[in-house]
C-alpha positions as a printed Julia matrix, in Angstrom:
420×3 Matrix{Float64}:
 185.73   -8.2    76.57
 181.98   -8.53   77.31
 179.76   -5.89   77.63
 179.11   -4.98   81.34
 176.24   -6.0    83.87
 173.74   -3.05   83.68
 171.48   -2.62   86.87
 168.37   -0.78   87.06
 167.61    0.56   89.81
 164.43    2.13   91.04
 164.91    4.76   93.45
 161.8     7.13   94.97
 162.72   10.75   94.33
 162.48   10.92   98.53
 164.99    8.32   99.29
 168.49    8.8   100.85
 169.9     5.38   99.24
 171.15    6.74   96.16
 174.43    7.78   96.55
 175.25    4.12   98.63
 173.88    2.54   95.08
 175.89    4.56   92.95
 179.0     3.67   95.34
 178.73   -0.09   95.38
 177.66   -0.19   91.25
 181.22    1.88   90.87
 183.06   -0.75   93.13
 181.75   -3.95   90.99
 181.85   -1.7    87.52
 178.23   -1.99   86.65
 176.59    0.37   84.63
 173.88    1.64   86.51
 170.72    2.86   85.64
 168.18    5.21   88.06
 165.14    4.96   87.3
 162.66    7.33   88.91
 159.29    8.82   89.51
 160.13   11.88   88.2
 162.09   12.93   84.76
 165.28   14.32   85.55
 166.58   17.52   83.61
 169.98   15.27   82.82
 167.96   12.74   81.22
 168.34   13.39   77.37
 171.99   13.55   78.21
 172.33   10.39   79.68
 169.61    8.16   78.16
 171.09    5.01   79.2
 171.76    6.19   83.21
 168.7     7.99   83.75
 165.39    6.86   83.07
 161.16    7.9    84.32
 158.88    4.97   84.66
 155.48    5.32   85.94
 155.65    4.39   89.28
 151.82    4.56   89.97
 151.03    1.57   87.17
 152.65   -1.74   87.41
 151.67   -2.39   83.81
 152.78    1.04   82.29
 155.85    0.93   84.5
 157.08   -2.8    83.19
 156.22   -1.86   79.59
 158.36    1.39   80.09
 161.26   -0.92   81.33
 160.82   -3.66   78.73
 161.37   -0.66   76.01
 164.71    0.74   77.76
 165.6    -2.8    78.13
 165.88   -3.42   74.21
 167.73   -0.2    73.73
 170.06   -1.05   76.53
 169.98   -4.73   78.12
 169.4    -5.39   81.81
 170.79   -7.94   83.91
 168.75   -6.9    87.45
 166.28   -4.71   88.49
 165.96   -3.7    92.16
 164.09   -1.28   94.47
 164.56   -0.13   98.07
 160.96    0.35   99.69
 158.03   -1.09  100.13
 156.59    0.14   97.14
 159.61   -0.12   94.92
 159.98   -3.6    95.16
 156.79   -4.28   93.93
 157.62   -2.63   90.85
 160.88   -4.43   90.74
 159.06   -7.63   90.18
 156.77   -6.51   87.69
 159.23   -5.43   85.82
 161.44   -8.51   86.2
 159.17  -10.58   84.98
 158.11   -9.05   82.32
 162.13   -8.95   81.47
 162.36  -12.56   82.53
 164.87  -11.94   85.76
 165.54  -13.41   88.68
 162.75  -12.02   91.1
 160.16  -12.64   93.78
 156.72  -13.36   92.76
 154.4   -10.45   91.88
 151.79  -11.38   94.68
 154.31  -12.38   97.35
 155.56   -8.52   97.24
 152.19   -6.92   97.22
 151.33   -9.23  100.36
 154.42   -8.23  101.84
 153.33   -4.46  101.62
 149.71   -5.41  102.76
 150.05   -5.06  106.74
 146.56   -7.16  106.73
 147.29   -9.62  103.74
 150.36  -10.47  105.54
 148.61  -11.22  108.78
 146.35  -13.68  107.43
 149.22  -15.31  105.38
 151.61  -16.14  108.81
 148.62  -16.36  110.81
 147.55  -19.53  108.38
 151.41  -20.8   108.31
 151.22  -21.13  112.08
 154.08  -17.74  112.38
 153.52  -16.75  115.48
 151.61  -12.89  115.08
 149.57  -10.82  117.13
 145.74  -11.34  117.81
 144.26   -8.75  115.19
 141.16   -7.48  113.4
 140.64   -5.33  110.3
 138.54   -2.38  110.84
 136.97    0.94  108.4
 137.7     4.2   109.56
 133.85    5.09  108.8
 133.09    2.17  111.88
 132.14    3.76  115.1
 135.31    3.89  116.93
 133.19    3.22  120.42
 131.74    0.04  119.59
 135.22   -1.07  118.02
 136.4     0.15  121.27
 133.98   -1.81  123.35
 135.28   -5.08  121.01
 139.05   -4.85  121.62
 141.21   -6.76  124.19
 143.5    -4.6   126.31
 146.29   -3.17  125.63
 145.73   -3.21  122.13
 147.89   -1.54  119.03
 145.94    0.45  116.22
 148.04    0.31  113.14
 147.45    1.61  109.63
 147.81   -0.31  106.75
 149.56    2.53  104.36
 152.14    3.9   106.91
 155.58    3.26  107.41
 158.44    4.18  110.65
 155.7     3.92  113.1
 153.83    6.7   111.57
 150.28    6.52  113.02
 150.72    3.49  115.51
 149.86    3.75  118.97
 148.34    1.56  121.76
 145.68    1.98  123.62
 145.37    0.6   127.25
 141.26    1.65  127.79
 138.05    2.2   125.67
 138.86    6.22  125.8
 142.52    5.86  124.96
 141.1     3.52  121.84
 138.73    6.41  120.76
 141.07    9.08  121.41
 143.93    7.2   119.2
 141.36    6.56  116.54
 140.61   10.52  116.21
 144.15   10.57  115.1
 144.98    7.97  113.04
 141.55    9.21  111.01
 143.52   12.6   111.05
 146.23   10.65  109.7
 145.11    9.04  107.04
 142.87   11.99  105.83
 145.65   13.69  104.64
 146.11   14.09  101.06
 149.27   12.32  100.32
 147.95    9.15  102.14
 143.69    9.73  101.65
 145.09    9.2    97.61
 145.91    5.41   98.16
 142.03    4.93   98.0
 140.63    1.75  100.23
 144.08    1.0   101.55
 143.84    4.74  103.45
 140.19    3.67  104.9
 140.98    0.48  106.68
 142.85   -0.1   110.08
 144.32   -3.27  111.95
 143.59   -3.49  115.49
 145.92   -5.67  117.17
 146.72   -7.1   120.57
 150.04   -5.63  122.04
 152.76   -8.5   122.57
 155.17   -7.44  125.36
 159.46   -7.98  125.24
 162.55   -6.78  123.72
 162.3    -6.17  120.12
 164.59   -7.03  117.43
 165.36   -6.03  113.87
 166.84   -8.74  111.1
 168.22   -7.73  108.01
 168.65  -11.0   105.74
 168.93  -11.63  102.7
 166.65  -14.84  100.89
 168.01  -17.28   98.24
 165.68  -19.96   96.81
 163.89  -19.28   99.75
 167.03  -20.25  102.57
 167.52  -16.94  104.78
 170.6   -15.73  105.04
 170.9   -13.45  108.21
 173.11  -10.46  107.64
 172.5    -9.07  110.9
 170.29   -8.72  113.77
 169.76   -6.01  115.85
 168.71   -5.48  119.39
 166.41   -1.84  120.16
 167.71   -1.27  123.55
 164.9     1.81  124.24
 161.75   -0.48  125.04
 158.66   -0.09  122.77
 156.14   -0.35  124.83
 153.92    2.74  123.46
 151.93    4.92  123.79
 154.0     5.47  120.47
 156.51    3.48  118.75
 159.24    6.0   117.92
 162.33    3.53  116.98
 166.01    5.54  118.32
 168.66    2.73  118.46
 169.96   -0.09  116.37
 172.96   -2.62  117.92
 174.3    -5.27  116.38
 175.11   -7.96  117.32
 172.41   -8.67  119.81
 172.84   -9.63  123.26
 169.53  -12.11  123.34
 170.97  -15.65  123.95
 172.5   -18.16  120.81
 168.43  -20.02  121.17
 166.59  -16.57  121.58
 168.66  -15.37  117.75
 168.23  -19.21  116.07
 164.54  -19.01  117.03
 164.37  -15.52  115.7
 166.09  -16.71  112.78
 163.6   -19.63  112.22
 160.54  -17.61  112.54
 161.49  -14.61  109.82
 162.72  -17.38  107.33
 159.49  -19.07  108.29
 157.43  -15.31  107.71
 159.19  -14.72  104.65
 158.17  -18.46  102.82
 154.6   -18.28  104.33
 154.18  -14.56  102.44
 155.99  -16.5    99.19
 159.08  -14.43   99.34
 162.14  -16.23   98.06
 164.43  -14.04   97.2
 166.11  -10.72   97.84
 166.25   -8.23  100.88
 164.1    -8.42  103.57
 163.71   -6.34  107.05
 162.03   -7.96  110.11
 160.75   -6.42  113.38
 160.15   -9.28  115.63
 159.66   -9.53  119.64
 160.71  -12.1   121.78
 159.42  -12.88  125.17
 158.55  -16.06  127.22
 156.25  -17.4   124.65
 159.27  -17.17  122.34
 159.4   -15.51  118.79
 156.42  -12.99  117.57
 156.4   -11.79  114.02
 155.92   -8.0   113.81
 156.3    -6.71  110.63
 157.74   -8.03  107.64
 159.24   -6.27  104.18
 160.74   -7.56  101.28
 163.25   -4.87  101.81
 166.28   -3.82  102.57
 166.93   -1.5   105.97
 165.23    1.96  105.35
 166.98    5.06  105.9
 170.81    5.75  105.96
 171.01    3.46  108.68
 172.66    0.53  105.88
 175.71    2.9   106.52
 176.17    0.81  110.21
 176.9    -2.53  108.3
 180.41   -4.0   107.19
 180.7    -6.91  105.78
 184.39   -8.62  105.63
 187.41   -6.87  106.52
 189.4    -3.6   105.53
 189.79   -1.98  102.32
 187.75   -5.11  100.44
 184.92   -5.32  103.78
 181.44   -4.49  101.85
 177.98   -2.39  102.04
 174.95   -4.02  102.37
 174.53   -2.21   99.25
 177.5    -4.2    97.41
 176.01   -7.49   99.25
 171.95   -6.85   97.35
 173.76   -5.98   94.01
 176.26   -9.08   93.92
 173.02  -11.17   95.05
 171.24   -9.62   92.49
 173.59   -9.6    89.35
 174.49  -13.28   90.28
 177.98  -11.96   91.18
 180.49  -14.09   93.96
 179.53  -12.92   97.47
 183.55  -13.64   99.26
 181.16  -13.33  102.64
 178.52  -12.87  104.65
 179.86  -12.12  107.91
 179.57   -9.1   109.45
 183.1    -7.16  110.76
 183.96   -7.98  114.06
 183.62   -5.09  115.93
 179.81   -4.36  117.4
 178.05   -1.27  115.31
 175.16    0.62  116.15
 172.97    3.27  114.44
 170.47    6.5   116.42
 168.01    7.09  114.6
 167.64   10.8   116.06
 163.98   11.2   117.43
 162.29   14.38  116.82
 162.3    16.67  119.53
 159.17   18.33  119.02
 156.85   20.49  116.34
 157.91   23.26  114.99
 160.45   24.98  112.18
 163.78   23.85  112.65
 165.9    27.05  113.2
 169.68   25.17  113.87
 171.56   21.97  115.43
 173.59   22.64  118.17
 176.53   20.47  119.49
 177.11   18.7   115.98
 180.93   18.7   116.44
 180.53   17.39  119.64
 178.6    14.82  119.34
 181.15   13.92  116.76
 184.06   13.79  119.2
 182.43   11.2   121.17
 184.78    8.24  121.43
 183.34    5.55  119.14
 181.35    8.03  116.99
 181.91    7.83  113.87
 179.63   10.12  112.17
 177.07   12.83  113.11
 174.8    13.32  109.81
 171.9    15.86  110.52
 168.94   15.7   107.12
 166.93   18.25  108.15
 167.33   21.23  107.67
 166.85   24.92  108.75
 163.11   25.99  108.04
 162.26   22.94  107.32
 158.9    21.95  109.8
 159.76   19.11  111.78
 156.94   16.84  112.66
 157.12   13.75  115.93
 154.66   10.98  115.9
 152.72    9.43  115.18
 151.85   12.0   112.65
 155.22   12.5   111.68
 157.24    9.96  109.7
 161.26   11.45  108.89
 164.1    11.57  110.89
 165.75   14.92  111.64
 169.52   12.82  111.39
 171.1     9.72  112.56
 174.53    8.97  114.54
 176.63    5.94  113.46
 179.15    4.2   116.26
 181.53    1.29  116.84
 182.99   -0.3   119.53
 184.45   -3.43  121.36
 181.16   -4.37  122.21
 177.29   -3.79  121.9
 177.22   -1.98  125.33
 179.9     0.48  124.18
 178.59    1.45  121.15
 175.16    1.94  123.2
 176.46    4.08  125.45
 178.61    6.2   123.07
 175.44    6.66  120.67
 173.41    7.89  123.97
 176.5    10.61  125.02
 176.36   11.91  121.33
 172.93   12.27  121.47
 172.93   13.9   124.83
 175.44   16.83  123.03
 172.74   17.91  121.05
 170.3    20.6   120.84
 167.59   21.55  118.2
 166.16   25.08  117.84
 162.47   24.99  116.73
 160.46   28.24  115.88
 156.53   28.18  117.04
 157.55   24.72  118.84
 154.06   23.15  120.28
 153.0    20.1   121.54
 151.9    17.22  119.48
């Protein structure tokens, strides 16, 4: 018998994705490797499971790889953010893997780069402009089209997006997104931390598709419809439903326009994760990442049915490993994920009404990740979710409504809770 597949697998030491990883790697009996940002203190005992690469150099990173890769070969390297699966290219090509091209990632991750790319393919995006903090907010202000969106370049979950409908709303919402991106974990991404998009707001029902790219053909694993509207001042995101409701031409020309995003950007294979709107004028590109779904919120999707039905997770690592995917069709029954929004500032004290939020017909699982004393921060400064309820139902309506009772059981004690 051959040896088996090994997988390495970068995972942030913030993420919540291991243990879905480790889960699907156990179900296909692939030796797994975690590679991280930080040594573990388990590492000399398990050389070949646990490994530290330098996630702040590409270069140092890939040559770190290509040495655990003679000791013990690997058959596919993978991340699960933004950052991530830049280094997952690097260090695929330096090992020779299947991967997406080096500069097609790092545009993916640059909000502004990305822009420019779909805005030259013809992808429908918003009007925008690229702006320096260190610009006088009031003349940019005086420049801008109303209602516009500013949007950092270095943020993710909304963190630091709002709109602005009026000159004063413009300078006010530049004040803090400066206080933003001042701060010290996001001031030490240099340039990227100085620079701003400005761009015009495009009204309608948004949508999120996960799919999955193969020699450039998307595959669409699911798409979701946001049933709270996002029309700002902030952008909090609260819940996911899938399958949407839009019509059979609204999804196809959804469809059309992130496959078209993700070949304009150069992306070809792999994850991605696409917030798109759709109104009159049709499909608008949002955002695009050559990632999979952040979050726990993967937990929502099935794939086939009963005891053999698969996690997204299973799906990336047969794509990856250039394992037999038996489907890509999601289970029949509608799913739906709250992303819990955060009630206010403060230090969270306790969760109240856990249990029943979990007795809510079609809930299947309350999971709360904060946790008491730790400080709980809402947007746009804020960027983590205090939990996240999963449902399923007969239909997308059901599962709506059953996510929105659960939510309604709880309660969250704050100490010192303020405005934002």
């Amino acid at each position: 018998m051959g040896a088996r597949a090994r997988l390495l697998l970068l995972l942030p030491s913030t993420t919540y994705r291991a243990a879905a990883f480790v889960e699907a790697a156990r179900r296909l009996d692939v030796d797994l490797t975690v590679a991280s940002d930080h040594r573990s203190v388990f590492a000399a005992q398990q050389p070949e499971r646990l490994v530290t690469l330098d996630f702040g150099s590409l270069g140092r990173a890939a040559e770190q790889a290509a040495a655990f890769a003679a000791r013990h070969p690997v058959a596919a390297v993978c991340g699960v953010d933004d950052d991530t699966v830049i280094l997952a290219a690097a260090i695929a090509e330096e090992l020779g893997l299947p991967h997406n091209p080096l500069e097609a990632t790092v545009a993916a991750r640059d909000k502004h780069r990305q822009r420019v790319l779909l805005g030259a393919a013809g992808v429908p995006v918003p009007a925008f402009d690229l702006h320096r903090l260190d610009e006088d907010p009031a003349a940019v202000s005086r420049s801008a089209a109303y209602p516009c969106v500013l949007k950092p370049l270095c943020l993710s979950a909304s963190r630091g997006v709002m709109r602005a409908d009026s000159p004063a709303e413009f300078v006010a919402a530049h004040r803090v997104l400066a206080e933003i991106l001042g701060e010290a974990e996001v001031a030490r991404r240099g340039e990227e931390s100085q620079r701003y998009l400005v761009e015009s707001f495009v009204a309608g029902p948004e949508v999120a598709l996960e799919g999955l790219l193969d020699r450039g053909r998307l595959e669409v694993l699911a798409l979701f419809d946001k049933p709270d509207p996002l029309d700002g001042p902030l952008f909090e995101e609260t819940i996911y439903v899938t399958p949407s409701r839009l019509s059979a031409a609204a999804q196809q020309s959804l469809a059309a326009c992130a496959e078209r995003a993700a070949l304009a950007v150069g992306l070809e294979y792999g994850p991605v994760h696409v917030e798109l709107r759709h109104n009159a004028e049709g499909p608008w590109l949002i955002e695009l990442g050559a990632r999979p779904i952040g979050g726990r919120c993967s937990q929502v999707l099935r794939f086939g049915r009963g005891p053999a039905a698969m996690s997204l997770e299973e799906i990336l690592l047969r794509h990856a490993l250039g394992l037999p995917v038996p489907t890509y069709e999601r289970e029949p029954e509608a799913a739906g994920v709250m992303m819990l929004p955060v009630p206010g500032a403060g230090v969270l004290r306790a969760v109240r009404g856990v249990e029943a939020a979990r007795s809510v017909a079609g809930v299947e699982d309350v999971v709360i990740t904060a946790h008491p004393g730790q400080t709980l921060v809402p947007l746009p400064r804020g960027a983590q979710y205090p939990g996240f309820i999963f449902a399923r139902g007969g239909t997308p309506a059901a599962v709506e409504a059953s996510l929105r009772r659960a939510h309604a059981c709880l309660a969250f004690d704050l100490a010192g809770e303020r405005s934002n």
